[in-house]
Structures are given as C-alpha cells and as structure tokens.
C-alpha cells in the first residue's frame, strides 16, 4: 500500500486534488474545475488515489463524491516520521560521540 | 522536489535502503549486500534517492558513503502532516455539526 500511496503523491495534480479535498468532500466535476484537463483525466487521478487508500468515493445517483481518507495519509506519514526520528537520534548520538572524543593534541606553537 | 521524493519512496528497495541508512551511513557495497541485485542497480537507486534529496553521498578515495538527509524526509513528512491535520480538523467540524443538528422529529408511535 505504501508503494501506491507514495506513487500517487508523486504527481503534483494528485497532490492538488488531495489539497482541495482537505477543505471537504467534492464531486468529481467540482474537483475538475480548477484543472486544465478533461473530466476523464481527473477520474483517472481519483482512481489512482483511491487504489492507494488516500481517498474514498461514494456514488449517489449520478454524482460521485470524493473525500480524503485520513488513514491513508497517516500510514505514509507514520513511515516517514519513524525513519526521520531514527535518523535524528542516530545523528544526535554521533554528535555526542564527537563531543566526548578528546581533540587530538596539537604541538604548541612557540 | 516533493515529486521526486514521493517517487523515490514508492519503490520498496529504495525504502529498504533508507531503512538501512537510518542505522548509520554505509558504503554502496555495504548497502548492496542484503539485496539480490547488482551493485550497478543499487548505485542507480542511490542516485534516485540523492536527486530526491533523501540521501547525500560522499566519495573518499574509492569508497562512496551514503547517508540519509533528514531534511528530505522532513519535507515529505511535513506535507503529509499538514494535510492530515487539516482533514482531521475538517472531520471534527463535521462531527460537531452533526451533533448540533436536532434530529428530525419522528411521529410518536401509538
């Protein structure tokens, strides 16, 4: 699922769709409005986001409504947070080690 | 840069490389050890991660050492955190709205 989530987020239009949906659910045609692309292209982007678990869609009558699935965002975020904190801890340990290491003695200048 | 970062993270081998580097810097050949792939393939993955700002490399003599760049992880994480918190806030507002809305009066059963 992380493969698909990160893949989905690698596209600026798909990130813009997620961005828009952060303000609330929208129909596919509402989503399409700000983008210079066909409705079909937007539908395809939405499908990629849905497969990746980043949005859910619901069809009522003829209108398909799209909303963000916070769980999908959370999964990708959690992967990054865990690695980032591990790296930072490792860098802190390294910095502490450097601090504890006595400087090599240099011959005094005369 | 987010395009490249998310694209780079969409590959499980590249995520495994980042994972390994969270324990500390490693040479390209050390990185290659656990993977059933050629050194050249690992070098290519490292290049993708470097272009995406997720790792930095340093060549000393004949050895290229790779380390995670926490700033790259932080940038991708920050994008997700900002959107996730916005969605959660929006869902909280929606839940509060539903709570405040009086239930439709139903005719009393006789």
Short mmCIF file of C-alpha atoms in Angstrom, two decimals, chain B residues 9-109:
data_model
loop_
_atom_site.label_atom_id
_atom_site.label_comp_id
_atom_site.label_asym_id
_atom_site.label_seq_id
_atom_site.Cartn_x
_atom_site.Cartn_y
_atom_site.Cartn_z
CA UNK B 9 9.84 6.34 -1.80
CA UNK B 10 7.34 4.46 -3.97
CA UNK B 11 9.92 1.72 -4.53
CA UNK B 12 10.27 -0.93 -1.78
CA UNK B 13 14.01 -1.43 -2.41
CA UNK B 14 14.65 2.29 -2.08
CA UNK B 15 12.60 2.37 1.15
CA UNK B 16 14.72 -0.58 2.40
CA UNK B 17 17.88 1.39 1.56
CA UNK B 18 16.59 4.39 3.55
CA UNK B 19 15.63 1.99 6.36
CA UNK B 20 19.18 0.54 6.44
CA UNK B 21 20.71 4.05 6.41
CA UNK B 22 18.65 5.03 9.46
CA UNK B 23 21.13 2.91 11.47
CA UNK B 24 24.05 4.91 10.13
CA UNK B 25 25.94 5.77 6.95
CA UNK B 26 27.02 2.90 4.72
CA UNK B 27 29.14 2.40 1.63
CA UNK B 28 27.38 1.46 -1.59
CA UNK B 29 28.76 -2.10 -1.40
CA UNK B 30 27.55 -2.46 2.22
CA UNK B 31 24.14 -1.27 1.07
CA UNK B 32 24.13 -3.79 -1.77
CA UNK B 33 24.81 -6.82 0.47
CA UNK B 34 21.27 -7.69 1.60
CA UNK B 35 19.76 -7.21 -1.87
CA UNK B 36 19.72 -9.78 -4.68
CA UNK B 37 20.78 -7.21 -7.25
CA UNK B 38 23.89 -5.91 -8.94
CA UNK B 39 25.99 -3.14 -7.46
CA UNK B 40 25.05 -1.05 -10.52
CA UNK B 41 21.35 -1.37 -9.67
CA UNK B 42 22.00 -0.24 -6.10
CA UNK B 43 24.05 2.71 -7.36
CA UNK B 44 21.07 3.69 -9.52
CA UNK B 45 18.66 3.51 -6.57
CA UNK B 46 21.05 5.63 -4.51
CA UNK B 47 21.19 8.20 -7.32
CA UNK B 48 17.39 8.41 -7.40
CA UNK B 49 17.35 8.94 -3.62
CA UNK B 50 20.10 11.57 -3.91
CA UNK B 51 18.30 13.51 -6.67
CA UNK B 52 15.19 13.43 -4.47
CA UNK B 53 17.14 14.99 -1.58
CA UNK B 54 16.62 11.95 0.65
CA UNK B 55 20.27 10.93 0.91
CA UNK B 56 23.65 12.55 0.43
CA UNK B 57 26.77 10.76 -0.73
CA UNK B 58 30.43 11.49 -0.24
CA UNK B 59 33.28 9.85 -2.12
CA UNK B 60 36.52 9.41 -0.19
CA UNK B 61 39.15 7.59 -2.21
CA UNK B 62 37.40 4.71 -3.91
CA UNK B 63 34.55 4.42 -1.39
CA UNK B 64 31.26 6.25 -1.77
CA UNK B 65 29.48 6.61 1.57
CA UNK B 66 25.72 7.20 1.66
CA UNK B 67 23.75 8.78 4.48
CA UNK B 68 20.16 9.85 4.97
CA UNK B 69 19.42 13.56 4.68
CA UNK B 70 16.81 14.13 7.39
CA UNK B 71 15.72 17.37 5.69
CA UNK B 72 14.42 15.38 2.72
CA UNK B 73 12.39 13.07 4.94
CA UNK B 74 11.13 16.09 6.89
CA UNK B 75 9.87 17.87 3.76
CA UNK B 76 7.77 14.91 2.62
CA UNK B 77 6.58 14.28 6.18
CA UNK B 78 5.61 17.95 6.65
CA UNK B 79 3.46 17.88 3.51
CA UNK B 80 1.56 14.85 4.81
CA UNK B 81 1.25 16.14 8.39
CA UNK B 82 -0.21 19.47 7.25
CA UNK B 83 -2.85 17.77 5.05
CA UNK B 84 -3.66 15.06 7.58
CA UNK B 85 -4.26 17.59 10.38
CA UNK B 86 -6.44 19.72 8.04
CA UNK B 87 -8.56 16.68 7.12
CA UNK B 88 -8.93 15.65 10.75
CA UNK B 89 -9.94 19.17 11.75
CA UNK B 90 -12.48 19.24 8.92
CA UNK B 91 -13.89 15.86 10.02
CA UNK B 92 -14.09 17.10 13.65
CA UNK B 93 -16.03 20.19 12.50
CA UNK B 94 -18.38 17.94 10.52
CA UNK B 95 -18.93 15.67 13.53
CA UNK B 96 -19.66 18.70 15.75
CA UNK B 97 -22.14 20.00 13.16
CA UNK B 98 -23.95 16.67 13.05
CA UNK B 99 -24.11 16.67 16.87
CA UNK B 100 -25.61 20.18 17.00
CA UNK B 101 -28.22 19.42 14.34
CA UNK B 102 -31.50 18.42 16.03
CA UNK B 103 -32.73 15.01 14.99
CA UNK B 104 -35.73 15.10 12.65
CA UNK B 105 -38.85 14.70 14.76
CA UNK B 106 -40.47 11.35 14.15
CA UNK B 107 -44.16 10.79 14.76
CA UNK B 108 -44.63 9.12 18.13
CA UNK B 109 -45.63 5.52 17.97
#
